[in-house]
Coordinates of C-alpha atoms in Angstrom, one line a residue:
X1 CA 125.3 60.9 78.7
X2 CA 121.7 62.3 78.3
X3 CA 119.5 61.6 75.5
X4 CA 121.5 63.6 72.8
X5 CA 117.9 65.3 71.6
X6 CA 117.4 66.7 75.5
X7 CA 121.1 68.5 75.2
X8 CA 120.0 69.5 72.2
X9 CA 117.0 70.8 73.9
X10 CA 118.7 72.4 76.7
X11 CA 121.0 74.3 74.3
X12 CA 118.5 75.7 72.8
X13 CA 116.8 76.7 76.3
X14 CA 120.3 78.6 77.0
X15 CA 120.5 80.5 73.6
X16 CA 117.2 81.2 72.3
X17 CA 118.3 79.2 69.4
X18 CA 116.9 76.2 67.5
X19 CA 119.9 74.1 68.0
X20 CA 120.3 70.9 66.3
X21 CA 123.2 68.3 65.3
X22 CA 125.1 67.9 62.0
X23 CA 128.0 65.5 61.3
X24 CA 129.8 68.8 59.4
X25 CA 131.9 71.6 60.7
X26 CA 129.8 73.7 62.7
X27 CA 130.4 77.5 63.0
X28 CA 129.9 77.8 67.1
X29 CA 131.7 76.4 69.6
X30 CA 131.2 75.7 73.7
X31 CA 132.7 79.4 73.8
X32 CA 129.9 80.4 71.8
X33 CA 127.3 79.4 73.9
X34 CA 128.7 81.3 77.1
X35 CA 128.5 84.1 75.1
X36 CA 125.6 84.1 73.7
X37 CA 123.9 83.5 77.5
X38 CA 126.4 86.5 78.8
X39 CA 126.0 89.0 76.4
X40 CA 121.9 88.3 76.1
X41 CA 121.2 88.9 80.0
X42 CA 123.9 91.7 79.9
X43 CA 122.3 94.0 76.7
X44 CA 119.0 93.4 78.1
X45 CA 120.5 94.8 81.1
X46 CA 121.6 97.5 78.5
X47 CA 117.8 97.7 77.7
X48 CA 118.3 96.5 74.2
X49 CA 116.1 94.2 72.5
X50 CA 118.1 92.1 69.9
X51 CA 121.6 90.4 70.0
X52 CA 124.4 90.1 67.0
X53 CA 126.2 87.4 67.2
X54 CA 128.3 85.8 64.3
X55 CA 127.5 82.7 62.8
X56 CA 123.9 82.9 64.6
X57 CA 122.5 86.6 63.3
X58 CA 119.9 88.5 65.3
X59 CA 118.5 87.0 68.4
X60 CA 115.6 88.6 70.4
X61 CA 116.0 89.1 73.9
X62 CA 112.6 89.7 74.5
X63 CA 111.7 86.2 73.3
X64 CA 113.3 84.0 75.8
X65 CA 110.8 86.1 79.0
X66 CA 107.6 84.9 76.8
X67 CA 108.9 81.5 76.8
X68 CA 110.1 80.8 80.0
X69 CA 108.9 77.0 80.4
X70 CA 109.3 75.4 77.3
X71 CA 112.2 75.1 74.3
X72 CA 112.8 75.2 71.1
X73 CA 112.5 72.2 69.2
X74 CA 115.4 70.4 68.0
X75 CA 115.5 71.1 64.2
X76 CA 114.8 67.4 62.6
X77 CA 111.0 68.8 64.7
X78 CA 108.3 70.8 62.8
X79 CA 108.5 74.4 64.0
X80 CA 105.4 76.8 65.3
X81 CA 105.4 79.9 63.7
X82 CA 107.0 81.7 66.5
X83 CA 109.6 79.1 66.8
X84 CA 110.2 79.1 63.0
X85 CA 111.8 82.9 63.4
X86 CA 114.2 81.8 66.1
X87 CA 118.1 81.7 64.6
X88 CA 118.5 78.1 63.8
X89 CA 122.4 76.7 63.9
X90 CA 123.5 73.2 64.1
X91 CA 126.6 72.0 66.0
X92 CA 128.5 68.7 65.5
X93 CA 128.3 66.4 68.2
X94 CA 131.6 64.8 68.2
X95 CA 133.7 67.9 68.3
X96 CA 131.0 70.1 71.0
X97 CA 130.5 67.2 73.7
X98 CA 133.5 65.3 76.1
X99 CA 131.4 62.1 77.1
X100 CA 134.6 60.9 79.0
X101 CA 134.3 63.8 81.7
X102 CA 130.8 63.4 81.8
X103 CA 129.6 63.3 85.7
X104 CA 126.4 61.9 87.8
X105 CA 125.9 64.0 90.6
X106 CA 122.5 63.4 91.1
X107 CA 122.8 61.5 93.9
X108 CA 126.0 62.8 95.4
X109 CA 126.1 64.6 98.4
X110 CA 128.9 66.2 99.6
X111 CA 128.3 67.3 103.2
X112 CA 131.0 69.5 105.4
X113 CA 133.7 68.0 102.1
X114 CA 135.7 71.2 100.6
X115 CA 136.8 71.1 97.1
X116 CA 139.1 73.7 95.6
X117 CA 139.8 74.8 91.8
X118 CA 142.5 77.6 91.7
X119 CA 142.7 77.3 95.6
X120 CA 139.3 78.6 96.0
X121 CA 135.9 76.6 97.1
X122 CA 134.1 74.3 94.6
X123 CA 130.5 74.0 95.4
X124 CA 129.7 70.9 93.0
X125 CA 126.7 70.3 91.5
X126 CA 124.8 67.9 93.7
X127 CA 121.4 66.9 92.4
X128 CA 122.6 67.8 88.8
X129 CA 123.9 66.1 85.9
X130 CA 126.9 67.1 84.4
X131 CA 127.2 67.2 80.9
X132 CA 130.9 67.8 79.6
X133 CA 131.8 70.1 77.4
X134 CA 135.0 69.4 74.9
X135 CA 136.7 72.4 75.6
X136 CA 140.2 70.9 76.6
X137 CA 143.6 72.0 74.4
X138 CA 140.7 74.5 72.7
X139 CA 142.8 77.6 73.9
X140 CA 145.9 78.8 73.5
X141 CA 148.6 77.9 76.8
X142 CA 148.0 74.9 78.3
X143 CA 144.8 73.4 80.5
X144 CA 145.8 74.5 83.8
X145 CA 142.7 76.6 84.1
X146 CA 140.5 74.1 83.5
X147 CA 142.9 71.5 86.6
X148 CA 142.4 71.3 90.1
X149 CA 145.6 72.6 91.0
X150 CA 147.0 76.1 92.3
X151 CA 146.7 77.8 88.8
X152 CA 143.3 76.4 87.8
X153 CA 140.9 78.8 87.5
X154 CA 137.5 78.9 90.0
X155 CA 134.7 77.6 88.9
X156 CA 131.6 79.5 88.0
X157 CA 127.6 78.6 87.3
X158 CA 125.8 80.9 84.9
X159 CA 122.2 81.1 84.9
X160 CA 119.4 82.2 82.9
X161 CA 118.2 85.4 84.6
X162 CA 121.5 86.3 86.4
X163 CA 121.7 90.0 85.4
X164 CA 122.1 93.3 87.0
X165 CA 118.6 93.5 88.2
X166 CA 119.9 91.6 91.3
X167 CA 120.9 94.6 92.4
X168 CA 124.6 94.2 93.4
X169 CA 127.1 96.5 93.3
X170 CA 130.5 95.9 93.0
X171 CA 132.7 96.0 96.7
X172 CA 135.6 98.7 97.3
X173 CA 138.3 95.6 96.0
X174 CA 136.3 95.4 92.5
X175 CA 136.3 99.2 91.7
X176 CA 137.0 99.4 88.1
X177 CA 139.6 101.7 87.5
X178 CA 138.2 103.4 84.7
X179 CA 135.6 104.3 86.1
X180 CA 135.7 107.8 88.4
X181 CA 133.1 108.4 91.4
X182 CA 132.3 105.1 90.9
X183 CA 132.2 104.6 94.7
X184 CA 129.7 107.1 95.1
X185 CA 127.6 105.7 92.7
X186 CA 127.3 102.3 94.3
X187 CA 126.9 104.0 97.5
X188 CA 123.9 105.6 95.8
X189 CA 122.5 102.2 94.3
X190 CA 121.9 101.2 98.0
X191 CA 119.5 103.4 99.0
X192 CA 117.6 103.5 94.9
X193 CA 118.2 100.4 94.1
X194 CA 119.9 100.8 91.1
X195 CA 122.6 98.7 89.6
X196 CA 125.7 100.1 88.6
X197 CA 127.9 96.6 87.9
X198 CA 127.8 97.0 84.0
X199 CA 128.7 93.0 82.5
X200 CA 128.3 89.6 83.1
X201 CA 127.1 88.2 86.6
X202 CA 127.8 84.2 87.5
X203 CA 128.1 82.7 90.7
X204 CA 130.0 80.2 92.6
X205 CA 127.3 78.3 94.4
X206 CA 124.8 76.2 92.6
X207 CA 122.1 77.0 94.5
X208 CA 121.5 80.4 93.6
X209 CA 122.6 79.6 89.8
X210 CA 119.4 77.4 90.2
X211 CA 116.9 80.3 91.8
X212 CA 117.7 82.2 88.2
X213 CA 117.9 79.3 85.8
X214 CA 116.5 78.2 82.6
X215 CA 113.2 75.9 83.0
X216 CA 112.4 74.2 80.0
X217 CA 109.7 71.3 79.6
X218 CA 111.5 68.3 77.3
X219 CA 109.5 67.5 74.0
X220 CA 111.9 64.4 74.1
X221 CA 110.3 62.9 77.2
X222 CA 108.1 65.2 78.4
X223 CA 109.6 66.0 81.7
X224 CA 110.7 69.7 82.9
X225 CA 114.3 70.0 83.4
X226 CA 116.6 73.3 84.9
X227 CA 119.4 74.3 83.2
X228 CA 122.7 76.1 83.8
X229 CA 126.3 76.2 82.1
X230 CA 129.0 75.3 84.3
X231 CA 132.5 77.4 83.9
X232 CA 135.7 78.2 84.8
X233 CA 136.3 82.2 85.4
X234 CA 139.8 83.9 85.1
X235 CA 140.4 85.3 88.5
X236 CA 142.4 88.4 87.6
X237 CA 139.0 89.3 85.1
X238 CA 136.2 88.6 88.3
X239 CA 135.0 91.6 90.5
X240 CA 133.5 90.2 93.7
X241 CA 130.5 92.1 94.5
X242 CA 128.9 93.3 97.6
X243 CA 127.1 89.1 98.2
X244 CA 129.9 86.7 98.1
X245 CA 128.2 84.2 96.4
X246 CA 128.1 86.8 93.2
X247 CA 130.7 87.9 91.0
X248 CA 131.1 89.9 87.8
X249 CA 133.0 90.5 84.4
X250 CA 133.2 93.8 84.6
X251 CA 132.4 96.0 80.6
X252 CA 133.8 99.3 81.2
X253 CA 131.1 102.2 79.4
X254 CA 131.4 102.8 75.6
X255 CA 132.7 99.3 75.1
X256 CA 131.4 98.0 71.8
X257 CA 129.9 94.9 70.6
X258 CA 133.4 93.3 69.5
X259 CA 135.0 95.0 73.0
X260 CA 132.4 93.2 74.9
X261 CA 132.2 90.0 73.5
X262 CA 136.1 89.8 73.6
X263 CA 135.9 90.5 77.7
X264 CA 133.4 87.6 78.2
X265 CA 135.4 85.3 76.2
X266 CA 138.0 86.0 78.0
X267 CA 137.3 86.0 81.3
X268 CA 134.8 82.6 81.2
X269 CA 135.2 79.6 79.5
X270 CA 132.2 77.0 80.2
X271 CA 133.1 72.9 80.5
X272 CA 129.9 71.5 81.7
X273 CA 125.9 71.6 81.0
X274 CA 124.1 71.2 83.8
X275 CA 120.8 69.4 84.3
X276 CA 118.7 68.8 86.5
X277 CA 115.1 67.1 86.3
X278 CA 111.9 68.5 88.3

């Protein structure tokens, strides 16, 4: 695993948080941080400028575009004054990380070699190092989803960055239903620009999760990492967009803040942290 301080580091990167380690309960969960990242890049998207989150309080979204290259510091480090106001939260080691599904894929290469999760492609993480998340018996069922079997659910990367201001619109199979002349609008966003998929965006190739992810320089070692969350998506909750290597979690208009948050958890569940050195 890591140097525990650089996850630490890299968490914070995601959230916009000063994340740092307690041996006590700790009120956030791998769930959490998938949220957090979702519903940041989605009520920017929105055009709003701070995030509620339980357990956390108010986090800028302004604040992580003005910082793009370096994190947080992990709280046993003395805080700048701008980094002082960040939401500070602690998370217990033990209980948030799985070190026996931890994976090297740094030097892997995979080649013309298909994988499948929920009989769709896997594009693993070459180049990356996979940090596991202990998210296993942590919902209610069973772990199928998280398998490699039929029922599993595909795998997703979520990036910092991966919004609507990609521009994608959603294709004639992902047309909300509750959402009339919806068709028309999209048909408008291609010649405006505009986006009309409202919600979370992730992607099942690691390459263009890495074109929109977090870059942080490590006060641990020094060295600049990339970031990105690793997940599993429900398949009956994704809308494939118009690109195939981009799909969405679709929040219907006049959703609010508990609405939304319950759709993201929902529909993604993260297993992995993802880094990668430059």
């Amino acid at each position: 695993m890591p140097d525990t301080g650089l996850c630490l580091e890299a968490l914070s990167a995601l959230s916009g948080c000063n994340v740092g380690s307690t041996t006590g309960s700790s009120p956030l969960t791998p769930q959490d941080f998938v949220n957090i990242v979702a519903l940041r890049e989605f009520y920017k998207q929105q055009g709003l400028e701070q995030l509620e989150y339980p357990g956390v309080g108010s986090l800028s979204l302004e604040e992580q575009d003005r910082d793009m290259y370096s994190s947080p510091p992990a709280l046993t480090e003395d805080p700048g004054l701008q980094e002082s106001q960040r939401a500070s939260v602690k998370i217990n080691l033990e209980e948030f990380f799985h070190p026996q599904f931890n994976y090297d894929f740094t030097s892997v290469r995979d080649g013309d070699t298909v994988f499948l999760r929920g009989n769709e492609p896997y594009v693993r993480p070459c180049g990356w190092s996979r940090v596991a998340l202990r998210v296993s018996r942590k919902y209610d069922g069973n772990d199928r989803w998280l398998g490699t079997g039929k029922d599993a659910w595909p795998v997703s990367y979520h990036a910092h960055n991966m919004d609507g201001s990609l521009g994608i619109i959603l294709t004639h199979d992902g047309i909300p239903e509750n959402e009339p002349g919806f068709l028309d609008a999209a048909a408008a966003s291609l010649t405006t620009g505009d986006t009309k998929g409202r919600g979370a965006y992730s992607t099942p190739d690691i390459k263009m999760a890495e074109k929109y992810c977090k870059v942080f320089k490590s006060k641990v070692d020094g060295k600049t990492y990339k970031v990105v969350l690793q997940n599993r998506i429900n398949p009956e909750k994704r809308k494939k967009c118009q690109r195939e290597d981009v799909w969405l979690v679709y929040v219907p208009e006049g959703s609010n803040p508990v609405q939304t948050t319950a759709i993201v958890q929902e529909s993604i569940r993260p297993y992995g942290l993802l880094l990668k050195q430059l």
